Amino acid sequence: MQQSTSSRRRTLGTGSIALSLGICLGAGQIVATQPAVAATPVVTAAAMRPLAKVTQKASAKSVKYGASIRITTFVANPSTGKKVTSGMVRLQALRSGKWQTWQTRTILKSGAYTFSFKPLVSGTYRTVFLGGGGVRAAVSRNNSSVSVTNKGAMVLAEAARHKGALYKYGAAGPKRFDCSGFTLYVYKKTTGRKLPHKANSQQKYGRSVSKGSRQPGDLIIFRSGSYGYHAAVYAGANKIWDSPHSGARVSKRKMISGNYVVRRLV
């Protein structure tokens, strides 16, 4: 009796399976497909360690421009409640949507470390523990938002607003200025401080600051001997905003002399 085509295909299929497996099948034996066995995950000792508990505290929520602030980070083992006394910790600042590392330090035996720095702009900060002491790496559970009161920047913005204004002797704004009239107007608008309309008299106002500690927004009085003959606003990078002389306009330019005093009004 002739085998049907489908029967021959089944027989050939079984034989092909047997040959591919390198085994011999007897009459009546059936090839059975073995169920897949899931691989047992390997749990390492490192994976069993708990995540570190990282918290931080800022010394203030608001600081003046140029002032220091401290952020202290604390690291503990949440399983035992004990402090973690080894490992590295980083201070990071959020800038343009990305976390940037500012400092990396070794955690102290107290289980904490205090970062001290001078923020120039308002921002958000966090600390990152890199792992060690029986716990895994983790990010601080709370961030610190610090606001920087930058009146110096306000002074510069007001000074720049009058760029191109013509010099006029005896004028104190808002469209024409002489040198002391320019500084008088800028500081009154930004700080509320009223200065006399004379460069020599203005050097007696505000807090005296060393040349090495000058900051953008400080008042600069250029002198001949001890007499103040020209007033300007320090713009940073060894430059000033001022209303120079007749025929000139308000502009930012290089310092004109090394004989000057610095006064801080902000």
Backbone as JSON, one array per atom type, in Angstrom:
{
  "sequence": "MQQSTSSRRRTLGTGSIALSLGICLGAGQIVATQPAVAATPVVTAAAMRPLAKVTQKASAKSVKYGASIRITTFVANPSTGKKVTSGMVRLQALRSGKWQTWQTRTILKSGAYTFSFKPLVSGTYRTVFLGGGGVRAAVSRNNSSVSVTNKGAMVLAEAARHKGALYKYGAAGPKRFDCSGFTLYVYKKTTGRKLPHKANSQQKYGRSVSKGSRQPGDLIIFRSGSYGYHAAVYAGANKIWDSPHSGARVSKRKMISGNYVVRRLV",
  "N": [[0.86, -1.2, 0.0], [0.59, 2.22, -0.86], [2.22, 4.94, 0.7], [0.75, 7.91, 1.96], [1.34, 11.29, 0.86], [1.45, 13.2, 2.95], [1.96, 11.55, 5.12], [4.47, 10.56, 4.53], [5.9, 12.94, 4.77], [5.68, 13.43, 7.51], [7.12, 11.27, 8.55], [9.64, 11.69, 7.45], [10.18, 14.07, 8.65], [10.43, 13.4, 11.35], [12.63, 11.72, 11.27], [14.56, 13.47, 10.41], [14.76, 15.17, 12.6], [15.77, 13.36, 14.47], [18.25, 12.7, 13.33], [19.47, 15.16, 13.35], [19.8, 15.53, 16.05], [21.53, 13.52, 16.61], [20.77, 10.93, 17.47], [19.25, 7.61, 17.74], [16.1, 6.46, 16.86], [13.73, 4.12, 18.02], [11.07, 1.9, 16.88], [7.92, 3.38, 17.26], [8.77, 5.27, 19.0], [8.62, 8.63, 20.11], [9.48, 11.95, 19.38], [9.88, 14.39, 21.72], [9.38, 17.77, 22.62], [11.43, 19.55, 24.81], [10.6, 21.49, 27.63], [11.52, 24.97, 27.99], [13.96, 26.0, 30.31], [14.09, 28.44, 32.71], [16.76, 30.67, 33.35], [18.42, 30.85, 36.43], [18.61, 33.77, 38.25], [21.65, 35.38, 39.18], [22.52, 36.6, 42.21], [24.54, 38.99, 43.36], [26.87, 39.8, 46.0], [27.28, 42.51, 46.13], [24.95, 43.57, 45.02], [23.16, 43.0, 46.99], [23.67, 44.79, 48.96], [22.42, 47.62, 50.72], [20.97, 50.7, 49.38], [22.65, 53.75, 49.92], [21.69, 56.13, 52.4], [21.33, 59.35, 51.74], [21.49, 62.63, 52.74], [21.17, 66.23, 52.83], [22.12, 69.56, 53.93], [21.76, 73.02, 53.71], [23.54, 76.0, 54.64], [22.23, 78.37, 54.37], [19.39, 79.83, 52.7], [19.48, 81.98, 51.08], [21.95, 84.15, 49.84], [24.3, 86.89, 49.75], [25.76, 88.27, 46.81], [28.98, 87.04, 46.13], [29.38, 86.1, 48.69], [30.03, 83.34, 50.95], [28.7, 79.99, 51.09], [27.57, 77.06, 52.81], [27.19, 73.61, 52.29], [26.21, 70.76, 53.79], [26.61, 67.3, 53.7], [25.14, 64.2, 54.64], [25.71, 60.78, 55.25], [24.34, 57.57, 55.56], [23.73, 54.15, 56.62], [20.81, 52.69, 55.75], [19.78, 50.29, 56.67], [20.94, 49.68, 59.09], [21.06, 52.06, 60.36], [23.37, 53.28, 61.04], [26.15, 55.58, 60.69], [27.91, 56.14, 57.65], [31.29, 55.88, 57.14], [33.27, 55.93, 55.22], [34.37, 56.34, 51.8], [33.59, 58.27, 48.79], [32.24, 61.53, 48.11], [30.26, 63.73, 46.14], [29.72, 67.14, 45.16], [27.21, 68.63, 43.3], [25.97, 70.88, 40.8], [23.05, 72.22, 39.31], [22.96, 73.09, 36.06], [21.84, 74.62, 33.2], [19.98, 72.56, 32.8], [21.47, 70.28, 33.28], [23.38, 68.19, 35.5], [26.29, 69.27, 37.01], [29.48, 68.4, 38.17], [31.09, 69.83, 40.87], [32.82, 69.6, 43.11], [34.73, 66.93, 44.56], [35.01, 64.91, 47.32], [36.39, 63.14, 50.21], [34.39, 61.29, 52.41], [33.98, 62.08, 55.85], [35.01, 60.72, 59.08], [32.95, 61.27, 60.7], [30.76, 60.75, 59.26], [29.87, 62.65, 57.57], [30.22, 65.49, 55.34], [31.28, 68.82, 54.68], [30.74, 71.1, 52.19], [32.14, 74.09, 51.07], [31.58, 77.07, 49.36], [31.39, 79.79, 46.91], [28.64, 80.87, 45.51], [27.8, 82.28, 42.36], [25.53, 82.72, 40.97], [21.98, 82.21, 41.34], [20.79, 78.93, 42.19], [20.39, 75.28, 42.07], [21.44, 72.59, 44.14], [22.98, 69.38, 44.7], [24.08, 66.35, 46.39], [26.19, 63.51, 45.8], [26.76, 60.25, 46.73], [29.37, 57.98, 46.25], [29.48, 55.31, 46.88], [30.42, 52.56, 49.08], [31.64, 51.41, 52.33], [29.79, 49.44, 52.93], [27.41, 50.1, 51.69], [25.47, 51.0, 48.76], [26.02, 53.27, 45.95], [24.37, 56.47, 45.91], [22.05, 59.19, 45.41], [21.5, 62.37, 46.94], [18.58, 62.69, 48.95], [17.23, 65.03, 49.15], [17.3, 68.24, 47.58], [19.16, 71.35, 47.52], [18.13, 74.6, 47.23], [19.47, 77.65, 46.37], [19.39, 81.09, 46.65], [20.86, 83.87, 45.12], [21.58, 87.09, 45.96], [22.16, 89.48, 43.85], [23.11, 92.39, 43.6], [25.14, 93.73, 42.46], [25.1, 92.93, 39.8], [22.75, 94.15, 39.05], [23.48, 96.82, 39.17], [25.38, 96.93, 37.1], [23.74, 96.32, 34.93], [22.07, 98.55, 34.86], [23.95, 100.55, 34.34], [24.84, 99.75, 31.79], [22.53, 100.19, 30.39], [22.54, 102.8, 29.66], [24.34, 103.12, 27.7], [26.07, 104.88, 25.22], [25.02, 107.37, 25.79], [25.46, 110.88, 25.65], [28.2, 112.84, 26.93], [27.84, 115.48, 29.26], [28.72, 118.3, 30.94], [27.98, 118.68, 34.35], [25.58, 117.35, 34.18], [23.18, 114.92, 35.27], [21.7, 112.78, 34.24], [18.48, 111.71, 32.89], [19.44, 111.35, 30.28], [21.78, 112.64, 29.59], [25.09, 112.86, 30.95], [27.69, 113.76, 33.28], [30.84, 112.55, 34.61], [30.6, 111.98, 37.47], [27.94, 112.46, 37.71], [26.88, 110.38, 36.29], [27.53, 108.05, 37.87], [26.22, 108.81, 40.2], [23.52, 108.75, 39.33], [23.18, 106.01, 38.51], [23.66, 104.47, 40.87], [21.72, 105.5, 42.59], [19.38, 104.67, 41.32], [19.58, 101.88, 41.52], [20.32, 101.13, 44.13], [19.3, 102.95, 45.87], [20.91, 104.64, 47.23], [22.09, 107.92, 47.7], [24.44, 109.82, 46.18], [26.92, 112.46, 46.4], [27.27, 115.05, 43.9], [29.98, 114.95, 42.83], [33.15, 113.74, 42.09], [35.37, 113.63, 43.87], [34.13, 113.82, 46.35], [32.52, 111.57, 46.35], [34.25, 109.44, 46.89], [34.27, 109.15, 49.56], [32.11, 107.74, 50.33], [30.23, 104.69, 50.97], [31.64, 101.36, 51.54], [35.05, 100.82, 52.13], [37.11, 98.95, 49.98], [39.64, 96.61, 49.17], [41.84, 96.71, 46.3], [42.34, 94.21, 45.25], [40.07, 92.84, 46.0], [37.95, 93.84, 44.63], [34.77, 93.98, 43.0], [32.4, 93.36, 40.31], [30.23, 96.08, 39.85], [31.1, 97.66, 41.89], [32.02, 100.96, 43.08], [34.34, 103.03, 41.49], [36.89, 105.31, 42.08], [39.02, 107.38, 40.52], [42.2, 108.81, 41.14], [44.28, 111.71, 41.64], [47.07, 111.86, 43.24], [45.71, 112.11, 46.3], [43.36, 113.14, 45.58], [40.14, 112.83, 44.25], [39.32, 112.59, 40.93], [37.79, 111.44, 38.92], [34.92, 109.42, 38.34], [33.57, 106.08, 38.25], [32.0, 102.95, 37.3], [32.83, 99.73, 38.31], [33.3, 97.14, 35.99], [34.25, 94.59, 35.89], [36.85, 92.24, 34.9], [38.97, 94.07, 34.64], [37.81, 96.39, 33.6], [35.69, 99.32, 33.11], [32.52, 101.05, 33.47], [31.7, 104.2, 32.32], [31.19, 107.82, 32.01], [33.09, 109.5, 30.05], [34.32, 112.15, 29.08], [33.97, 115.46, 27.66], [32.37, 115.37, 24.52], [32.5, 112.64, 24.34], [30.92, 109.39, 24.86], [28.82, 107.42, 27.07], [30.28, 104.36, 27.95], [31.81, 101.07, 27.99], [35.03, 100.44, 29.04], [38.66, 100.02, 29.24], [40.41, 100.14, 32.41], [41.63, 103.3, 33.44], [43.76, 104.13, 34.94], [46.15, 103.28, 37.53], [45.94, 104.36, 39.96], [43.64, 104.49, 42.17], [40.63, 104.21, 44.19], [38.46, 101.85, 45.78], [35.03, 101.57, 46.34], [32.35, 100.07, 48.04], [28.99, 99.88, 47.48], [26.85, 98.21, 47.36]],
  "CA": [[0.0, 0.0, 0.0], [1.44, 3.4, -0.99], [2.05, 5.93, 1.77], [0.29, 9.23, 1.51], [2.4, 12.32, 0.88], [1.54, 13.81, 4.28], [2.57, 10.58, 6.03], [5.91, 10.54, 4.29], [6.48, 14.19, 5.32], [5.82, 13.31, 8.97], [8.19, 10.32, 8.83], [10.9, 12.35, 7.14], [10.42, 15.11, 9.66], [10.91, 12.77, 12.59], [14.0, 11.24, 11.05], [15.45, 14.63, 10.33], [14.99, 15.62, 13.98], [16.64, 12.39, 15.12], [19.59, 12.83, 12.8], [20.06, 16.42, 13.8], [20.17, 15.37, 17.46], [22.54, 12.47, 16.72], [20.25, 9.8, 18.24], [18.5, 6.63, 16.96], [14.77, 6.24, 17.43], [13.14, 2.82, 17.75], [9.67, 1.95, 16.45], [6.94, 3.86, 18.24], [9.3, 6.36, 19.84], [8.17, 9.97, 19.72], [10.37, 13.04, 19.8], [9.14, 15.38, 22.51], [10.09, 19.04, 22.83], [11.64, 19.81, 26.23], [10.27, 22.88, 28.0], [12.67, 25.82, 28.31], [14.19, 26.21, 31.74], [14.55, 29.81, 32.94], [18.03, 30.76, 34.07], [18.3, 31.37, 37.79], [19.43, 34.97, 38.36], [22.73, 35.35, 40.17], [22.49, 37.77, 43.07], [25.87, 39.23, 43.92], [26.91, 40.42, 47.33], [27.17, 43.96, 45.95], [23.55, 43.92, 44.78], [22.41, 42.82, 48.24], [23.93, 45.92, 49.86], [21.36, 48.64, 50.59], [21.34, 52.02, 48.88], [22.99, 54.67, 50.99], [20.74, 57.2, 52.69], [22.1, 60.59, 51.61], [20.72, 63.85, 52.96], [22.04, 67.4, 52.88], [21.56, 70.75, 54.56], [22.47, 74.25, 53.33], [23.65, 76.94, 55.76], [21.28, 79.47, 54.13], [18.63, 79.73, 51.45], [19.78, 83.17, 50.3], [23.23, 84.77, 50.18], [24.68, 88.03, 48.94], [26.75, 87.98, 45.78], [30.35, 87.01, 46.63], [29.44, 85.5, 50.02], [30.17, 81.88, 50.96], [27.62, 79.17, 51.63], [28.03, 75.7, 53.14], [26.23, 72.52, 52.15], [26.72, 69.58, 54.5], [25.94, 66.05, 53.3], [25.19, 63.14, 55.64], [25.55, 59.46, 54.62], [24.05, 56.53, 56.56], [23.24, 52.84, 56.17], [19.41, 52.66, 56.19], [19.46, 49.0, 57.31], [21.44, 49.68, 60.47], [20.94, 53.39, 60.94], [24.7, 53.77, 61.39], [26.79, 56.49, 59.75], [28.91, 55.58, 56.74], [32.5, 56.66, 57.42], [34.26, 55.79, 54.16], [33.82, 56.55, 50.48], [33.69, 59.6, 48.22], [30.98, 62.23, 47.91], [30.39, 64.82, 45.19], [28.77, 68.24, 45.13], [26.83, 68.91, 41.92], [25.09, 72.03, 40.58], [22.2, 72.1, 38.13], [23.24, 74.18, 35.14], [21.26, 74.4, 31.87], [19.28, 71.27, 32.77], [22.38, 69.15, 33.51], [24.11, 68.22, 36.77], [27.73, 69.42, 36.83], [30.24, 68.13, 39.39], [31.95, 70.93, 41.28], [33.86, 69.13, 44.02], [34.66, 65.53, 45.01], [35.76, 64.81, 48.58], [36.26, 61.91, 50.99], [33.5, 61.43, 53.56], [34.73, 62.07, 57.09], [34.66, 59.69, 60.07], [31.68, 61.66, 61.32], [29.67, 60.38, 58.35], [29.39, 63.87, 56.9], [31.24, 66.38, 54.76], [30.74, 70.15, 54.4], [31.29, 71.81, 51.04], [32.04, 75.54, 51.2], [31.83, 77.69, 48.07], [30.76, 81.08, 46.68], [27.8, 80.83, 44.3], [27.7, 83.56, 41.67], [24.15, 82.83, 40.49], [21.04, 81.35, 42.06], [20.77, 77.6, 41.6], [20.04, 74.1, 42.86], [22.61, 71.75, 44.4], [22.75, 68.07, 45.29], [25.3, 65.59, 46.66], [26.15, 62.14, 45.32], [27.7, 59.34, 47.39], [29.85, 57.06, 45.21], [29.45, 53.92, 47.34], [31.44, 52.14, 50.03], [31.18, 51.28, 53.71], [28.67, 48.5, 53.04], [26.2, 50.58, 51.03], [25.65, 51.34, 47.35], [25.98, 54.69, 45.58], [23.03, 57.07, 45.93], [21.94, 60.65, 45.31], [20.81, 62.95, 48.1], [17.13, 62.63, 48.89], [16.71, 66.4, 49.06], [18.19, 69.21, 46.96], [19.22, 72.66, 48.18], [17.98, 75.74, 46.32], [20.12, 78.81, 46.96], [19.15, 82.34, 45.93], [21.96, 84.82, 45.25], [21.18, 88.48, 45.8], [23.24, 90.04, 43.04], [22.87, 93.8, 43.3], [26.21, 94.17, 41.57], [24.62, 92.72, 38.43], [21.73, 95.17, 38.79], [24.21, 98.06, 38.91], [25.95, 96.83, 35.75], [22.65, 96.37, 33.95], [21.63, 99.95, 34.76], [25.02, 101.29, 33.67], [24.82, 99.38, 30.37], [21.31, 100.7, 29.79], [22.78, 104.18, 29.2], [25.44, 103.09, 26.72], [25.87, 105.81, 24.1], [24.55, 108.69, 26.23], [26.51, 111.89, 25.5], [28.71, 113.55, 28.11], [27.52, 116.89, 29.43], [29.19, 118.74, 32.25], [26.94, 119.06, 35.29], [24.35, 116.57, 33.95], [23.05, 113.69, 36.07], [20.73, 111.88, 33.66], [18.72, 110.33, 32.43], [19.91, 111.26, 28.89], [23.14, 113.18, 29.54], [25.8, 112.68, 32.22], [29.13, 113.87, 33.43], [31.3, 111.29, 35.23], [30.0, 111.73, 38.79], [26.49, 112.43, 37.51], [26.56, 109.02, 35.83], [27.55, 107.14, 39.02], [25.12, 109.26, 41.07], [22.24, 108.26, 38.79], [23.15, 104.54, 38.5], [23.54, 103.91, 42.22], [20.43, 105.89, 43.16], [18.36, 103.83, 40.71], [19.71, 100.45, 41.87], [20.51, 100.87, 45.56], [18.63, 103.96, 46.67], [21.91, 105.51, 47.85], [22.28, 109.19, 47.01], [25.82, 110.29, 46.26], [27.12, 113.86, 46.0], [27.61, 115.2, 42.49], [31.39, 115.31, 42.72], [33.94, 112.51, 42.22], [36.2, 113.65, 45.09], [33.26, 113.59, 47.51], [31.98, 110.2, 46.28], [35.2, 108.47, 47.43], [34.06, 109.05, 51.01], [30.88, 106.99, 50.55], [30.34, 103.24, 50.82], [32.66, 100.64, 52.31], [36.35, 100.71, 51.47], [37.46, 97.59, 49.57], [40.97, 96.56, 48.55], [41.82, 96.54, 44.85], [42.29, 92.78, 44.96], [38.75, 92.31, 46.33], [36.93, 94.57, 43.88], [33.78, 93.15, 42.33], [31.54, 94.1, 39.39], [29.21, 96.87, 40.54], [31.74, 98.56, 42.86], [32.33, 102.31, 42.64], [35.77, 103.28, 41.33], [37.26, 106.72, 42.03], [40.41, 107.59, 40.1], [42.73, 109.92, 41.91], [45.58, 112.34, 41.4], [47.45, 111.92, 44.64], [44.55, 111.64, 47.07], [42.18, 113.87, 45.11], [39.35, 112.06, 43.3], [38.98, 113.43, 39.78], [36.91, 110.76, 37.96], [34.12, 108.35, 38.95], [33.16, 105.05, 37.3], [31.46, 101.7, 37.85], [33.69, 98.61, 37.9], [32.53, 96.19, 35.17], [34.9, 93.28, 35.89], [37.88, 92.01, 33.87], [39.79, 95.29, 34.53], [37.11, 97.38, 32.78], [34.76, 100.19, 33.82], [31.5, 101.82, 32.76], [31.79, 105.59, 32.74], [30.93, 108.9, 31.06], [34.48, 109.95, 30.13], [34.68, 113.56, 28.93], [33.2, 116.18, 26.64], [32.47, 114.79, 23.19], [32.47, 111.17, 24.43], [29.65, 108.79, 25.25], [28.89, 106.35, 28.08], [30.77, 103.13, 27.34], [32.64, 100.19, 28.82], [36.4, 100.52, 28.53], [39.7, 99.58, 30.17], [40.76, 101.04, 33.52], [42.46, 104.38, 32.9], [44.9, 104.43, 35.81], [46.31, 102.36, 38.66], [45.73, 105.12, 41.19], [42.2, 104.59, 42.4], [40.11, 103.55, 45.38], [37.24, 101.07, 45.53], [33.99, 101.73, 47.36], [31.24, 99.14, 47.82], [27.7, 100.46, 47.85], [25.8, 97.19, 47.24]],
  "C": [[0.88, 1.23, 0.0], [1.13, 4.4, 0.11], [1.55, 7.25, 1.19], [1.44, 10.23, 1.62], [2.57, 12.93, 2.25], [2.19, 12.89, 5.25], [4.05, 10.54, 5.83], [6.58, 11.78, 4.87], [6.68, 14.1, 6.81], [6.97, 12.41, 9.31], [9.54, 10.95, 8.57], [11.22, 13.42, 8.17], [10.98, 14.53, 10.91], [12.33, 12.31, 12.43], [14.99, 12.38, 11.0], [15.78, 15.16, 11.71], [15.97, 14.69, 14.67], [18.06, 12.53, 14.64], [20.26, 14.1, 13.29], [20.49, 16.36, 15.25], [21.23, 14.31, 17.66], [22.08, 11.29, 17.53], [19.5, 8.88, 17.29], [17.19, 6.36, 17.64], [14.28, 4.85, 17.06], [11.69, 2.99, 17.32], [8.78, 2.43, 17.57], [7.47, 4.98, 19.12], [8.89, 7.71, 19.27], [9.15, 11.01, 20.24], [9.53, 14.1, 20.52], [10.0, 16.61, 22.72], [10.19, 19.32, 24.33], [11.3, 21.26, 26.54], [11.53, 23.68, 28.35], [12.75, 26.04, 29.8], [14.77, 27.59, 31.93], [15.84, 29.8, 33.74], [17.8, 31.39, 35.44], [19.18, 32.59, 37.92], [20.46, 34.85, 39.47], [22.71, 36.66, 40.94], [23.84, 37.92, 43.72], [25.77, 39.88, 45.29], [26.73, 41.92, 47.23], [25.72, 44.39, 45.78], [22.71, 43.8, 46.05], [22.63, 43.97, 49.21], [22.85, 46.98, 49.67], [21.89, 49.93, 49.96], [21.64, 52.93, 50.07], [21.87, 55.69, 51.19], [21.55, 58.5, 52.73], [21.18, 61.78, 51.79], [21.69, 65.03, 53.03], [21.32, 68.58, 53.51], [22.41, 71.95, 54.17], [22.47, 75.22, 54.51], [22.69, 78.12, 55.61], [20.55, 79.23, 52.82], [18.9, 80.91, 50.53], [21.09, 83.76, 50.78], [23.47, 85.97, 49.28], [25.73, 87.59, 47.92], [28.16, 88.06, 46.37], [30.5, 86.39, 48.01], [29.5, 83.97, 49.91], [28.93, 81.22, 51.53], [28.17, 77.77, 51.87], [26.88, 74.71, 52.94], [26.85, 71.27, 52.76], [25.91, 68.36, 54.09], [26.18, 64.98, 54.36], [24.91, 61.81, 54.95], [25.37, 58.41, 55.72], [23.62, 55.25, 55.88], [21.8, 52.71, 56.66], [19.02, 51.37, 56.9], [19.85, 48.98, 58.77], [21.24, 51.01, 61.17], [22.28, 54.0, 61.3], [25.26, 54.68, 60.29], [27.79, 55.73, 58.88], [30.15, 56.47, 56.83], [33.6, 56.48, 56.38], [33.58, 55.96, 52.81], [33.93, 58.0, 50.05], [32.3, 60.21, 48.01], [31.22, 63.44, 47.01], [29.33, 65.89, 45.41], [28.49, 68.56, 43.67], [25.86, 70.1, 41.87], [24.3, 71.82, 39.3], [22.4, 73.33, 37.26], [22.72, 73.8, 33.75], [20.65, 73.0, 31.74], [20.17, 70.07, 33.0], [23.11, 69.32, 34.85], [25.61, 68.25, 36.49], [28.43, 69.21, 38.17], [31.19, 69.29, 39.67], [33.12, 70.46, 42.14], [33.63, 67.65, 44.33], [35.56, 65.39, 46.23], [35.53, 63.46, 49.26], [35.37, 62.17, 52.19], [34.32, 61.31, 54.84], [34.26, 60.96, 58.03], [33.34, 60.01, 60.77], [30.48, 61.25, 60.46], [29.1, 61.56, 57.61], [30.57, 64.58, 56.23], [30.57, 67.7, 54.41], [31.49, 70.79, 53.24], [31.08, 73.3, 51.25], [32.41, 76.17, 49.85], [31.09, 79.02, 47.98], [29.93, 81.03, 45.4], [27.69, 82.21, 43.68], [26.3, 83.8, 41.1], [23.26, 81.93, 41.35], [21.0, 79.99, 41.38], [20.39, 76.51, 42.58], [21.25, 73.18, 42.95], [22.18, 70.42, 44.99], [24.1, 67.42, 45.58], [25.1, 64.14, 46.24], [27.2, 61.32, 46.06], [28.06, 58.26, 46.39], [29.9, 55.61, 45.64], [30.62, 53.58, 48.25], [30.86, 52.01, 51.42], [29.95, 50.41, 53.85], [27.39, 48.96, 52.39], [26.53, 50.95, 49.58], [25.56, 52.85, 47.12], [24.55, 55.21, 45.56], [23.14, 58.58, 45.85], [21.18, 61.17, 46.52], [19.3, 62.97, 47.89], [16.49, 64.01, 48.8], [17.76, 67.29, 48.4], [18.14, 70.53, 47.73], [19.13, 73.76, 47.12], [18.52, 76.98, 47.02], [19.91, 80.02, 46.07], [20.3, 83.31, 46.19], [21.44, 86.23, 44.97], [22.32, 89.21, 45.11], [22.94, 91.48, 42.65], [23.95, 94.36, 42.41], [25.79, 94.03, 40.12], [23.56, 93.75, 38.06], [22.39, 96.51, 38.46], [24.78, 98.05, 37.49], [24.87, 96.93, 34.68], [22.16, 97.8, 33.76], [22.68, 100.79, 34.05], [25.0, 101.02, 32.17], [23.6, 99.94, 29.65], [21.52, 102.1, 29.18], [23.96, 104.25, 28.23], [25.11, 104.04, 25.55], [25.38, 107.19, 24.5], [25.72, 109.68, 26.18], [26.91, 112.51, 26.84], [28.23, 114.99, 28.1], [27.9, 117.31, 30.84], [28.01, 119.18, 33.12], [25.66, 118.26, 35.16], [24.35, 115.29, 34.76], [21.89, 112.84, 35.58], [19.34, 112.48, 33.49], [19.29, 110.2, 31.02], [21.34, 111.78, 28.72], [23.79, 113.05, 30.93], [27.2, 113.27, 32.13], [29.57, 112.66, 34.25], [30.63, 111.01, 36.57], [28.47, 111.74, 38.71], [26.03, 111.05, 37.06], [26.52, 108.05, 37.01], [26.45, 107.51, 40.02], [23.8, 108.65, 40.63], [22.13, 106.74, 38.91], [22.94, 103.97, 39.89], [22.23, 104.31, 42.9], [19.32, 105.0, 42.63], [18.39, 102.4, 41.23], [19.81, 100.17, 43.37], [19.75, 101.85, 46.45], [19.6, 104.91, 47.36], [22.08, 106.79, 47.03], [23.69, 109.69, 47.26], [25.9, 111.77, 45.91], [27.56, 113.93, 44.55], [29.03, 115.74, 42.34], [32.22, 114.07, 42.99], [34.75, 112.49, 43.52], [35.38, 113.36, 46.34], [32.73, 112.15, 47.53], [32.94, 109.16, 46.88], [35.07, 108.31, 48.95], [32.82, 108.21, 51.35], [31.12, 105.49, 50.33], [31.45, 102.65, 51.68], [33.94, 100.51, 51.5], [36.7, 99.25, 51.21], [38.83, 97.62, 48.91], [40.83, 96.33, 47.05], [41.68, 95.06, 44.48], [40.94, 92.15, 45.23], [37.62, 93.0, 45.58], [36.02, 93.6, 43.13], [32.97, 94.0, 41.35], [30.42, 94.81, 40.15], [29.8, 97.8, 41.58], [31.98, 99.94, 42.23], [33.84, 102.48, 42.6], [35.99, 104.8, 41.24], [38.74, 106.82, 41.68], [40.92, 108.87, 40.74], [44.04, 110.46, 41.33], [46.11, 112.66, 42.78], [46.33, 111.32, 45.45], [43.25, 112.3, 46.62], [41.45, 113.03, 44.05], [38.88, 112.93, 42.15], [38.03, 112.75, 38.78], [36.21, 109.59, 38.65], [33.65, 107.38, 37.88], [32.59, 103.85, 38.05], [32.34, 100.55, 37.37], [32.84, 97.55, 37.21], [33.11, 94.79, 35.19], [35.93, 93.2, 34.78], [38.7, 93.27, 33.58], [39.16, 96.34, 33.6], [36.12, 98.16, 33.62], [33.67, 100.68, 32.87], [31.64, 103.25, 33.25], [31.35, 106.53, 31.63], [32.22, 109.72, 31.04], [34.73, 111.46, 30.14], [33.84, 114.18, 27.83], [33.45, 115.59, 25.26], [32.42, 113.27, 23.17], [31.1, 110.7, 24.89], [29.88, 107.73, 26.35], [29.28, 105.05, 27.39], [31.5, 102.29, 28.38], [34.03, 100.17, 28.22], [37.39, 100.07, 29.61], [39.92, 100.61, 31.27], [41.76, 102.07, 33.0], [43.69, 104.68, 33.74], [44.97, 103.38, 36.93], [46.13, 103.04, 39.99], [44.24, 105.35, 41.36], [41.83, 103.92, 43.72], [38.79, 102.85, 45.0], [36.28, 101.28, 46.68], [32.83, 100.8, 47.03], [29.95, 99.74, 48.37], [26.57, 99.46, 47.81], [26.09, 96.03, 48.18]]
}
